[in-house]
């Protein structure tokens, strides 16, 4: 899961000039031809920095994103949901593992990335700073946040950096299952007992504002994306992703008899664009910068996990430790 | 074959796996390294899947459906050993428990795959391959961490000492023990235990850990017939929290 992470920390572009112009030209020509850039290839420092930041934030989003739904694993109702919820959240942790490995190819270690996550230095998708109050919230996340993630990741899978793009292809295949699972769970709630319907509508009401910020601030508000677009680091604008998401999912939400808590939401048939109440970008910024309902809790959980597991990592690094290969 | 004896065995198998699967799943998002998050989640999925297979056999014998059986009973109706209900604690305890439990489980599955009672034999044959991987995982980690840093060895040793009284109680005899043995359902708990001791000793011998003198340990029996620690009921309450909002609903 991921969204908008690549915009809220815009890189300074002054450094591009210091690169060797001939190499830069060749690099850009390769990208224009649709070639993938591989770890040992020459790349501008800025490209490397931006990709590390982006992949790292994506990895963090997967691992932190596992927490709100993870808390519902032990409470999932019935075998079918319990098994699926476990598998789904496990996949997200697997995505983090895959993405940390992709980022490591650019020269930053997993340990360092996790340290930066815990210290608050690097960010993750802002939606996970909101709580999953009920089982229904978890279902809305599985459906709509994963849906948003797919829109974003399908676009980024066409990006220029080989390891990231290949990781995203694998991830998207699994996300498609998450989407099915999430949709199925929401359908059961929306067509279930009055209590279930009430739970799912309340969860949608809570999650709609964060969902609308999922793809990051409006393009009008973000700067310096042309170079990133040319280098195929950023593949679609925030507004394009948001419009695509609304196109695909608002009708499905309405189909279930649920309402979207935005009286201004409608598709303008002339422009073909969705119109909606402008999300509260001040709140978005406040939450990203640490002042959301769950920021402290999310990082505390991660920090505790790292601290409690430190002895295991020390033991694995110990030269005395013999790696014992499991022989089947 | 006495159906009560078979049900007794099935409940014990199913409940152990459900509860340990639930505990394993609590590691999701909290593992010492991502790979262990993922491994414990895989084992959790397997265990809970296995419990479902055994609850399904129970349903075929006339018991309620698996969801009802798993999500609505109280602690005193559960037949799991106390070992599996204990909180995860630190990773060393979870790992030791996993090691002690799965090394016994695989033996039960091996025996049951030869069972005279065909429905169990079928299920055990189908699932034992997965349990084999759980054992490989446990043994690999025990060998690795058990001969690494002093701190790791100390932690594992103290968890081993703490878990053993509960682990020995996994082999609490059934009311129908002799009947099950005579009917060729499996060789019984004493036989499982003997083989288990051999196998865990062989792994421990490859580490800096020591198996305490088992003769001096009093097993924490009772779990097989509804006596549980204070940890089981809260686990069950949590598991049923959503289900009980409306037990007739389809979730
Ligand atoms: Fe994911
Ligand atoms: Fe999985
Ligand atoms: Fe997902």
Coordinates of C-alpha atoms and ligand atoms in Angstrom, one line a residue:
Chain A
X1 CA 0.0 0.0 0.0
X2 CA 1.2 3.4 -0.7
X3 CA 0.2 6.8 -1.9
X4 CA 1.5 10.3 -2.3
X5 CA 4.7 9.6 -0.6
X6 CA 6.8 10.9 -3.4
X7 CA 5.5 14.4 -3.3
X8 CA 5.5 15.6 0.2
X9 CA 9.2 15.8 0.4
X10 CA 10.2 17.4 -2.9
X11 CA 13.9 17.1 -3.6
X12 CA 15.9 20.2 -4.4
X13 CA 16.7 20.3 -8.1
X14 CA 19.8 22.5 -8.0
X15 CA 22.1 19.5 -7.9
X16 CA 21.3 18.2 -11.4
X17 CA 23.7 20.7 -13.0
X18 CA 26.8 19.1 -11.3
X19 CA 26.3 15.9 -13.3
X20 CA 28.5 15.1 -16.3
X21 CA 26.3 16.5 -19.2
X22 CA 27.3 13.7 -21.6
X23 CA 26.4 10.9 -19.2
X24 CA 23.2 12.7 -18.2
X25 CA 22.2 13.0 -21.9
X26 CA 22.8 9.3 -22.4
X27 CA 20.9 8.4 -19.3
X28 CA 17.9 10.4 -20.4
X29 CA 18.1 8.9 -23.9
X30 CA 18.0 5.4 -22.4
X31 CA 14.9 6.3 -20.4
X32 CA 13.3 7.9 -23.4
X33 CA 13.8 4.7 -25.3
X34 CA 12.0 2.8 -22.5
X35 CA 15.1 1.0 -21.1
X36 CA 15.3 0.1 -17.5
X37 CA 18.1 1.5 -15.3
X38 CA 19.8 -1.2 -13.3
X39 CA 21.7 -0.9 -10.0
X40 CA 25.2 -0.8 -11.5
X41 CA 24.3 1.6 -14.3
X42 CA 25.3 5.2 -14.1
X43 CA 22.6 7.4 -12.8
X44 CA 22.4 11.0 -11.6
X45 CA 22.7 11.4 -7.8
X46 CA 19.4 13.1 -7.7
X47 CA 17.7 10.1 -9.4
X48 CA 19.3 7.8 -6.9
X49 CA 18.3 10.0 -3.9
X50 CA 14.8 10.4 -5.1
X51 CA 14.3 6.7 -5.7
X52 CA 15.7 5.7 -2.4
X53 CA 13.3 8.1 -0.7
X54 CA 10.4 6.8 -2.8
X55 CA 11.0 3.1 -2.4
X56 CA 11.9 3.5 1.2
X57 CA 8.7 5.4 1.9
X58 CA 6.8 2.8 0.0
X59 CA 8.4 0.0 2.1
X60 CA 7.6 1.8 5.3
X61 CA 4.0 2.2 4.2
X62 CA 3.7 -1.5 3.7
X63 CA 5.1 -2.3 7.1
X64 CA 3.2 0.4 9.0
X65 CA 0.1 -0.3 6.8
X66 CA 0.2 -3.9 8.2
X67 CA -0.6 -2.5 11.7
X68 CA -4.2 -1.2 11.4
X69 CA -5.4 -4.3 9.7
X70 CA -3.0 -6.5 11.7
X71 CA -4.9 -5.6 14.9
X72 CA -7.9 -7.3 13.4
X73 CA -6.3 -10.6 12.6
X74 CA -7.0 -12.0 16.1
X75 CA -10.5 -10.7 16.0
X76 CA -11.5 -11.6 12.4
X77 CA -15.0 -13.3 12.5
X78 CA -14.9 -16.9 11.4
X79 CA -12.3 -19.1 9.8
X80 CA -12.7 -17.8 6.3
X81 CA -12.0 -14.2 7.3
X82 CA -9.4 -15.1 9.9
X83 CA -7.3 -17.0 7.3
X84 CA -7.7 -14.4 4.6
X85 CA -6.9 -11.5 7.0
X86 CA -3.7 -13.2 8.1
X87 CA -2.6 -13.9 4.5
X88 CA -3.4 -10.4 3.4
X89 CA -1.5 -8.7 6.1
X90 CA 1.4 -11.1 5.7
X91 CA 1.5 -10.1 2.1
X92 CA 1.9 -6.5 3.1
X93 CA 4.9 -7.4 5.3
X94 CA 6.3 -9.4 2.4
X95 CA 5.9 -6.3 0.2
X96 CA 8.0 -4.3 2.7
X97 CA 10.7 -7.0 2.6
X98 CA 10.7 -6.9 -1.2
X99 CA 10.8 -3.1 -1.3
X100 CA 13.6 -2.7 1.3
X101 CA 15.6 -5.1 -0.9
X102 CA 14.9 -3.0 -4.0
X103 CA 15.9 0.2 -2.1
X104 CA 19.1 -1.6 -0.8
X105 CA 20.3 -1.9 -4.4
X106 CA 20.7 1.9 -4.4
X107 CA 23.0 1.8 -1.5
X108 CA 20.9 2.3 1.7
X109 CA 20.7 -0.6 4.2
X110 CA 17.4 -1.9 5.6
X111 CA 18.7 -1.3 9.1
X112 CA 19.3 2.3 8.3
X113 CA 15.9 2.7 6.7
X114 CA 14.2 1.2 9.7
X115 CA 16.2 3.5 12.0
X116 CA 15.1 6.5 9.9
X117 CA 11.5 5.3 10.1
X118 CA 11.6 5.0 13.9
X119 CA 13.3 8.4 14.4
X120 CA 10.6 10.0 12.3
X121 CA 13.1 11.1 9.6
X122 CA 11.4 9.2 6.8
X123 CA 7.8 9.2 6.1
X124 CA 5.1 6.6 5.2
X125 CA 1.7 6.9 3.7
X126 CA -0.3 9.3 5.8
X127 CA -3.5 7.3 5.8
X128 CA -2.0 4.8 8.3
X129 CA -1.9 7.5 10.9
X130 CA -5.7 7.0 11.2
X131 CA -7.2 4.3 13.4
X132 CA -9.1 1.2 12.3
X133 CA -11.8 1.4 15.0
X134 CA -13.8 -1.6 14.0
X135 CA -13.7 -4.7 11.8
X136 CA -15.5 -2.6 9.2
X137 CA -12.7 -0.1 9.1
X138 CA -10.3 -2.9 8.4
X139 CA -12.6 -4.0 5.5
X140 CA -12.7 -0.5 4.1
X141 CA -8.9 -0.4 4.2
X142 CA -8.6 -3.8 2.5
X143 CA -10.8 -2.7 -0.3
X144 CA -10.3 1.0 -0.9
X145 CA -6.8 1.7 0.4
X146 CA -5.6 -1.3 -1.5
X147 CA -7.5 -0.1 -4.5
X148 CA -5.8 3.3 -4.3
X149 CA -2.5 1.5 -3.9
X150 CA -3.1 -0.4 -7.1
X151 CA -3.8 2.7 -9.1
X152 CA -0.6 4.2 -7.8
X153 CA 1.6 1.1 -8.1
X154 CA 0.4 0.1 -11.6
X155 CA 1.5 3.5 -12.7
X156 CA 4.9 3.3 -10.9
X157 CA 5.5 -0.3 -12.2
X158 CA 6.1 1.3 -15.6
X159 CA 8.9 3.5 -14.1
X160 CA 12.5 3.4 -15.2
X161 CA 14.2 1.8 -12.3
X162 CA 14.4 -2.0 -12.9
X163 CA 14.4 -3.4 -9.4
X164 CA 11.5 -1.2 -8.3
X165 CA 9.5 -1.8 -11.3
X166 CA 9.9 -5.6 -11.1
X167 CA 9.1 -5.5 -7.4
X168 CA 5.9 -3.6 -8.2
X169 CA 4.8 -6.1 -10.8
X170 CA 4.9 -8.8 -8.2
X171 CA 3.2 -6.6 -5.6
X172 CA 0.4 -5.6 -7.9
X173 CA -0.4 -9.3 -8.6
X174 CA -0.9 -9.8 -4.9
X175 CA -2.7 -6.5 -4.4
X176 CA -5.3 -7.7 -6.9
X177 CA -6.2 -10.5 -4.4
X178 CA -6.4 -8.0 -1.6
X179 CA -8.8 -5.9 -3.5
X180 CA -11.0 -9.0 -4.2
X181 CA -10.8 -9.9 -0.5
X182 CA -11.6 -6.4 0.7
X183 CA -14.5 -6.0 -1.8
X184 CA -15.9 -9.4 -0.8
X185 CA -15.8 -8.4 2.9
X186 CA -17.4 -5.0 2.3
X187 CA -20.1 -6.7 0.2
X188 CA -21.0 -9.0 3.0
X189 CA -21.2 -6.1 5.4
X190 CA -23.2 -3.9 3.1
X191 CA -25.7 -6.6 2.3
X192 CA -25.8 -8.1 5.8
X193 CA -27.7 -7.3 8.9
X194 CA -28.7 -3.7 9.8
X195 CA -25.9 -3.7 12.4
X196 CA -23.3 -4.7 9.7
X197 CA -24.6 -2.1 7.3
X198 CA -24.4 0.6 10.0
X199 CA -20.8 -0.5 10.8
X200 CA -19.6 -0.4 7.2
X201 CA -21.2 3.0 6.5
X202 CA -19.7 4.5 9.6
X203 CA -16.3 3.1 8.6
X204 CA -16.6 4.5 5.1
X205 CA -17.5 7.9 6.6
X206 CA -14.4 7.8 8.8
X207 CA -12.1 6.7 6.0
X208 CA -13.3 8.9 3.2
X209 CA -11.4 12.1 4.1
X210 CA -8.1 10.2 4.4
X211 CA -8.8 8.3 1.2
X212 CA -9.2 11.6 -0.6
X213 CA -5.7 12.6 0.5
X214 CA -4.2 9.2 -0.4
X215 CA -2.7 10.3 -3.7
X216 CA -1.1 13.4 -2.2
X217 CA -1.9 17.1 -2.6
X218 CA -3.3 18.5 -5.8
X219 CA -0.9 19.0 -8.7
X220 CA -1.5 22.7 -8.4
X221 CA 0.2 22.6 -5.0
X222 CA 3.2 20.4 -5.8
X223 CA 6.2 21.6 -7.6
X224 CA 9.2 20.3 -9.5
X225 CA 7.7 17.1 -10.9
X226 CA 8.8 17.6 -14.6
X227 CA 12.3 16.2 -14.1
X228 CA 10.9 13.2 -12.1
X229 CA 8.3 12.6 -14.8
X230 CA 11.0 12.8 -17.6
X231 CA 13.1 10.3 -15.7
X232 CA 10.1 8.1 -15.2
X233 CA 10.4 8.2 -11.5
X234 CA 7.0 9.7 -11.0
X235 CA 4.6 8.2 -13.5
X236 CA 1.3 9.8 -13.0
X237 CA 0.2 13.0 -11.4
X238 CA -1.6 13.0 -8.1
X239 CA -4.8 14.4 -9.6
X240 CA -4.7 11.8 -12.4
X241 CA -4.5 9.0 -9.9
X242 CA -7.3 10.5 -7.8
X243 CA -9.6 10.9 -10.8
X244 CA -8.9 7.3 -11.9
X245 CA -9.6 6.0 -8.4
X246 CA -12.9 7.9 -8.2
X247 CA -13.9 6.7 -11.7
X248 CA -13.3 3.1 -10.8
X249 CA -14.7 3.0 -7.2
X250 CA -17.4 5.6 -6.5
X251 CA -19.8 3.7 -8.8
X252 CA -19.0 0.4 -6.9
X253 CA -19.6 2.1 -3.6
X254 CA -22.9 3.4 -4.7
X255 CA -23.8 0.1 -6.1
X256 CA -23.7 -1.4 -2.6
X257 CA -26.2 1.2 -1.4
X258 CA -23.5 3.0 0.6
X259 CA -23.2 6.8 0.6
X260 CA -20.1 8.8 0.2
X261 CA -19.9 11.5 2.9
X262 CA -19.2 14.4 0.5
X263 CA -22.3 16.3 -0.8
X264 CA -20.2 17.9 -3.5
X265 CA -19.0 14.6 -5.0
X266 CA -20.2 14.3 -8.6
X267 CA -18.8 13.7 -12.0
X268 CA -18.9 16.7 -14.3
X269 CA -20.1 15.2 -17.5
X270 CA -18.7 18.1 -19.6
X271 CA -15.2 18.0 -18.3
X272 CA -15.3 14.2 -17.5
X273 CA -13.7 15.1 -14.1
X274 CA -14.9 14.3 -10.7
X275 CA -15.7 17.3 -8.5
X276 CA -15.4 17.1 -4.7
X277 CA -14.9 19.0 -1.6
X278 CA -11.3 20.0 -1.4
X279 CA -9.5 17.8 1.2
X280 CA -8.2 19.6 4.2
X281 CA -4.5 19.8 3.1
X282 CA -3.6 21.7 6.3
X283 CA -4.7 18.7 8.3
X284 CA -2.8 16.4 5.9
X285 CA 0.4 18.4 6.5
X286 CA -0.2 18.4 10.2
X287 CA -0.7 14.7 10.3
X288 CA 2.3 13.9 8.1
X289 CA 4.4 16.0 10.3
X290 CA 3.5 13.9 13.3
X291 CA 0.3 15.3 14.7
X292 CA -2.2 12.7 13.7
X293 CA -4.4 10.4 15.8
X294 CA -2.0 7.4 15.5
X295 CA 1.4 8.6 14.5
X296 CA 2.9 8.2 17.9
X297 CA 1.3 4.8 18.4
X298 CA 2.4 3.4 15.0
X299 CA 6.0 4.5 15.5
X300 CA 6.0 3.2 19.1
X301 CA 4.9 -0.2 17.9
X302 CA 7.7 -0.3 15.3
X303 CA 10.2 1.0 17.8
X304 CA 9.2 -1.7 20.4
X305 CA 9.4 -4.4 17.8
X306 CA 12.9 -3.2 16.8
X307 CA 14.1 -3.0 20.4
X308 CA 12.6 -6.3 21.4
X309 CA 14.1 -8.0 18.4
X310 CA 17.6 -6.4 18.7
X311 CA 19.1 -9.4 20.5
X312 CA 18.0 -11.7 17.6
X313 CA 19.7 -9.5 15.0
X314 CA 22.9 -9.2 17.2
X315 CA 22.9 -13.0 17.5
X316 CA 22.6 -13.5 13.8
X317 CA 25.5 -11.1 13.2
X318 CA 27.6 -12.9 15.7
X319 CA 30.5 -14.7 14.0
X320 CA 30.0 -17.7 16.3
X321 CA 26.5 -18.2 14.9
X322 CA 26.6 -21.0 12.5
X323 CA 24.1 -20.6 9.8
X324 CA 22.3 -23.9 9.8
X325 CA 20.8 -24.7 6.5
X326 CA 17.5 -26.5 6.8
X327 CA 18.0 -29.8 5.1
X328 CA 14.7 -31.3 3.9
Chain B
X1 CA -14.5 -47.7 17.0
X2 CA -15.7 -45.7 20.0
X3 CA -16.8 -42.4 18.5
X4 CA -16.3 -40.6 21.8
X5 CA -12.6 -41.6 21.8
X6 CA -12.2 -40.3 18.2
X7 CA -13.9 -37.0 19.1
X8 CA -11.7 -36.6 22.1
X9 CA -8.6 -37.0 20.0
X10 CA -9.9 -34.7 17.3
X11 CA -10.7 -31.9 19.8
X12 CA -7.3 -32.1 21.3
X13 CA -5.6 -31.9 17.8
X14 CA -7.9 -29.1 16.6
X15 CA -7.8 -27.0 19.7
X16 CA -4.0 -27.1 20.0
X17 CA -3.6 -25.9 16.4
X18 CA -6.2 -23.2 16.6
X19 CA -4.8 -21.7 19.7
X20 CA -1.2 -21.9 18.7
X21 CA -2.1 -20.6 15.2
X22 CA -3.8 -17.6 16.9
X23 CA -0.7 -17.0 19.1
X24 CA 1.6 -17.2 16.1
X25 CA -0.5 -14.7 14.2
X26 CA 0.1 -12.2 17.0
X27 CA 3.7 -11.8 15.7
X28 CA 2.5 -10.2 12.5
X29 CA 4.0 -6.8 12.4
X30 CA 6.1 -7.4 15.5
X31 CA 8.8 -9.9 14.5
X32 CA 12.5 -9.4 15.3
X33 CA 13.2 -9.4 11.5
X34 CA 10.7 -9.1 8.7
X35 CA 11.4 -12.7 7.6
X36 CA 10.2 -14.0 11.0
X37 CA 7.0 -11.9 10.8
X38 CA 6.4 -13.7 7.6
X39 CA 7.4 -17.1 8.8
X40 CA 5.2 -17.0 11.9
X41 CA 2.3 -15.8 9.8
X42 CA 2.8 -18.7 7.4
X43 CA 2.8 -21.1 10.3
X44 CA -0.2 -19.4 11.8
X45 CA -2.1 -19.8 8.5
X46 CA -1.1 -23.5 8.3
X47 CA -2.1 -24.2 11.9
X48 CA -5.4 -22.6 11.7
X49 CA -6.0 -24.3 8.4
X50 CA -5.2 -27.6 10.0
X51 CA -7.5 -27.0 13.0
X52 CA -10.3 -26.3 10.5
X53 CA -9.6 -29.6 8.8
X54 CA -10.0 -31.4 12.2
X55 CA -13.1 -29.4 13.2
X56 CA -14.6 -30.4 9.8
X57 CA -14.0 -34.1 10.7
X58 CA -15.8 -33.4 14.0
X59 CA -18.7 -31.8 12.2
X60 CA -18.9 -35.0 10.1
X61 CA -19.3 -36.8 13.4
X62 CA -22.2 -34.7 14.4
X63 CA -20.6 -31.8 16.2
X64 CA -21.5 -28.2 15.4
X65 CA -19.9 -26.4 12.4
X66 CA -16.3 -25.2 12.7
X67 CA -17.1 -21.5 13.2
X68 CA -19.5 -22.3 16.1
X69 CA -17.2 -24.7 17.7
X70 CA -14.1 -22.4 17.5
X71 CA -15.7 -19.1 18.1
X72 CA -18.4 -19.7 20.8
X73 CA -17.0 -22.2 23.3
X74 CA -15.6 -21.0 26.7
X75 CA -12.1 -21.9 28.0
X76 CA -13.3 -24.8 30.1
X77 CA -14.6 -26.4 26.9
X78 CA -11.2 -26.3 25.2
X79 CA -8.9 -29.4 25.0
X80 CA -5.7 -27.7 24.1
X81 CA -2.5 -28.1 26.1
X82 CA -1.7 -25.1 28.3
X83 CA 1.6 -24.7 26.4
X84 CA -0.1 -23.2 23.4
X85 CA -2.3 -20.7 25.2
X86 CA 0.6 -19.0 27.1
X87 CA 1.3 -15.5 25.8
X88 CA 4.0 -15.1 23.2
X89 CA 6.3 -13.3 25.5
X90 CA 9.6 -12.4 23.9
X91 CA 10.8 -14.0 20.7
X92 CA 12.9 -16.6 22.6
X93 CA 9.8 -18.0 24.3
X94 CA 7.8 -18.1 21.2
X95 CA 10.6 -19.9 19.4
X96 CA 11.1 -22.4 22.2
X97 CA 7.4 -23.2 22.3
X98 CA 7.3 -23.5 18.5
X99 CA 10.3 -25.9 18.7
X100 CA 8.8 -28.0 21.6
X101 CA 5.3 -28.1 20.1
X102 CA 6.1 -28.8 16.4
X103 CA 8.5 -31.5 17.2
X104 CA 5.7 -33.3 19.0
X105 CA 3.1 -32.4 16.3
X106 CA 5.1 -33.9 13.5
X107 CA 5.3 -37.2 15.3
X108 CA 1.6 -37.3 15.9
X109 CA 1.0 -36.5 12.3
X110 CA 3.4 -39.2 11.2
X111 CA 1.6 -41.8 13.4
X112 CA -1.9 -40.6 12.5
X113 CA -1.1 -40.8 8.8
X114 CA -0.9 -44.6 9.4
X115 CA -4.1 -44.5 11.5
X116 CA -6.7 -47.3 11.3
X117 CA -9.3 -44.5 11.4
X118 CA -9.3 -43.5 7.8
X119 CA -10.6 -39.9 7.9
X120 CA -7.8 -38.9 10.3
X121 CA -5.2 -40.8 8.3
X122 CA -6.2 -38.9 5.2
X123 CA -6.0 -35.5 6.8
X124 CA -2.8 -36.3 8.5
X125 CA -1.2 -37.5 5.3
X126 CA -2.2 -34.4 3.5
X127 CA -1.0 -32.0 6.1
X128 CA 2.1 -33.5 7.5
X129 CA 4.3 -32.0 4.8
X130 CA 3.5 -28.6 6.1
X131 CA 4.3 -29.5 9.6
X132 CA 7.7 -30.8 8.4
X133 CA 8.5 -27.3 7.4
X134 CA 7.5 -25.9 10.7
X135 CA 9.9 -28.3 12.4
X136 CA 12.7 -27.4 10.0
X137 CA 12.1 -23.7 10.8
X138 CA 12.2 -24.3 14.5
X139 CA 15.2 -26.6 14.5
X140 CA 17.2 -24.3 12.2
X141 CA 16.6 -21.3 14.5
X142 CA 17.3 -23.2 17.7
X143 CA 20.5 -24.5 16.3
X144 CA 21.5 -21.1 15.0
X145 CA 20.6 -18.9 18.0
X146 CA 21.3 -21.6 20.5
X147 CA 25.0 -21.4 19.6
X148 CA 25.4 -17.7 19.1
X149 CA 25.7 -14.9 21.6
X150 CA 25.7 -15.4 25.4
X151 CA 22.6 -13.3 25.6
X152 CA 20.7 -15.4 23.1
X153 CA 21.8 -18.6 24.8
X154 CA 20.7 -17.4 28.2
X155 CA 17.4 -16.2 26.9
X156 CA 16.7 -19.5 25.1
X157 CA 17.8 -21.6 28.1
X158 CA 15.5 -19.7 30.5
X159 CA 12.6 -20.0 28.1
X160 CA 13.3 -23.7 27.7
X161 CA 13.2 -24.2 31.5
X162 CA 10.0 -22.2 31.7
X163 CA 8.2 -24.0 28.9
X164 CA 9.1 -27.6 29.7
X165 CA 6.5 -28.2 32.5
X166 CA 3.9 -27.1 30.0
X167 CA 5.5 -29.0 27.1
X168 CA 5.5 -32.3 29.0
X169 CA 1.8 -31.8 29.6
X170 CA 1.1 -32.0 25.9
X171 CA 1.3 -35.8 26.4
X172 CA -1.4 -35.8 29.1
X173 CA -3.3 -39.1 28.4
X174 CA -6.7 -39.3 27.0
X175 CA -9.6 -40.9 28.9
X176 CA -9.6 -43.3 26.0
X177 CA -5.9 -43.7 25.7
X178 CA -5.8 -47.5 25.7
X179 CA -8.8 -47.8 23.5
X180 CA -7.2 -45.6 20.9
X181 CA -4.0 -47.6 21.0
X182 CA -5.8 -51.0 20.9
X183 CA -7.9 -49.9 17.9
X184 CA -4.7 -48.8 16.0
X185 CA -5.7 -45.1 15.8
X186 CA -2.2 -44.2 16.9
X187 CA 0.5 -45.4 19.3
X188 CA -0.6 -43.1 22.1
X189 CA 0.9 -40.2 24.0
X190 CA 3.7 -42.1 25.8
X191 CA 5.0 -43.3 22.5
X192 CA 4.9 -39.7 21.0
X193 CA 6.7 -38.4 24.1
X194 CA 9.5 -41.0 23.9
X195 CA 10.2 -40.2 20.2
X196 CA 9.8 -36.4 20.9
X197 CA 12.5 -36.6 23.6
X198 CA 14.9 -38.2 21.3
X199 CA 14.3 -35.6 18.6
X200 CA 14.5 -32.5 20.7
X201 CA 17.6 -33.9 22.5
X202 CA 19.3 -34.4 19.2
X203 CA 18.8 -30.7 18.3
X204 CA 19.7 -29.4 21.7
X205 CA 22.9 -31.4 21.6
X206 CA 24.0 -29.3 18.6
X207 CA 23.7 -26.1 20.7
X208 CA 25.0 -24.6 23.9
X209 CA 21.7 -25.3 25.6
X210 CA 21.0 -28.0 28.1
X211 CA 17.9 -30.0 28.6
X212 CA 17.1 -30.0 32.3
X213 CA 16.5 -33.3 34.1
X214 CA 13.0 -34.1 33.2
X215 CA 12.4 -36.4 36.1
X216 CA 12.4 -33.3 38.4
X217 CA 9.7 -31.5 36.4
X218 CA 6.1 -31.6 37.3
X219 CA 4.0 -31.4 34.1
X220 CA 1.2 -28.9 34.0
X221 CA -1.6 -31.3 33.2
X222 CA -5.3 -30.4 32.9
X223 CA -5.5 -28.6 29.6
X224 CA -6.9 -31.7 27.8
X225 CA -10.0 -31.6 30.0
X226 CA -10.8 -27.9 30.3
X227 CA -8.3 -26.7 33.0
X228 CA -6.5 -23.7 31.7
X229 CA -4.4 -20.8 32.7
X230 CA -5.8 -17.3 33.0
X231 CA -4.6 -16.6 29.5
X232 CA -7.0 -18.7 27.5
X233 CA -10.3 -17.0 28.2
X234 CA -9.1 -13.5 27.2
X235 CA -7.7 -15.0 24.0
X236 CA -11.0 -16.5 23.2
X237 CA -12.9 -13.3 24.0
X238 CA -10.7 -11.5 21.6
X239 CA -11.1 -14.1 18.9
X240 CA -14.9 -13.9 19.2
X241 CA -15.2 -10.2 19.6
X242 CA -16.6 -9.5 16.2
X243 CA -18.2 -12.9 15.6
X244 CA -20.3 -12.4 18.7
X245 CA -21.7 -9.1 17.6
X246 CA -24.0 -11.2 15.5
X247 CA -23.3 -15.0 15.5
X248 CA -26.0 -15.6 12.9
X249 CA -24.6 -13.0 10.5
X250 CA -22.4 -13.8 7.5
X251 CA -19.3 -11.8 7.9
Ligands
LIG1 FE1 1.0 -4.0 -0.2
LIG2 FE1 0.9 -14.9 2.0
LIG3 FE1 -2.4 -4.8 -0.1

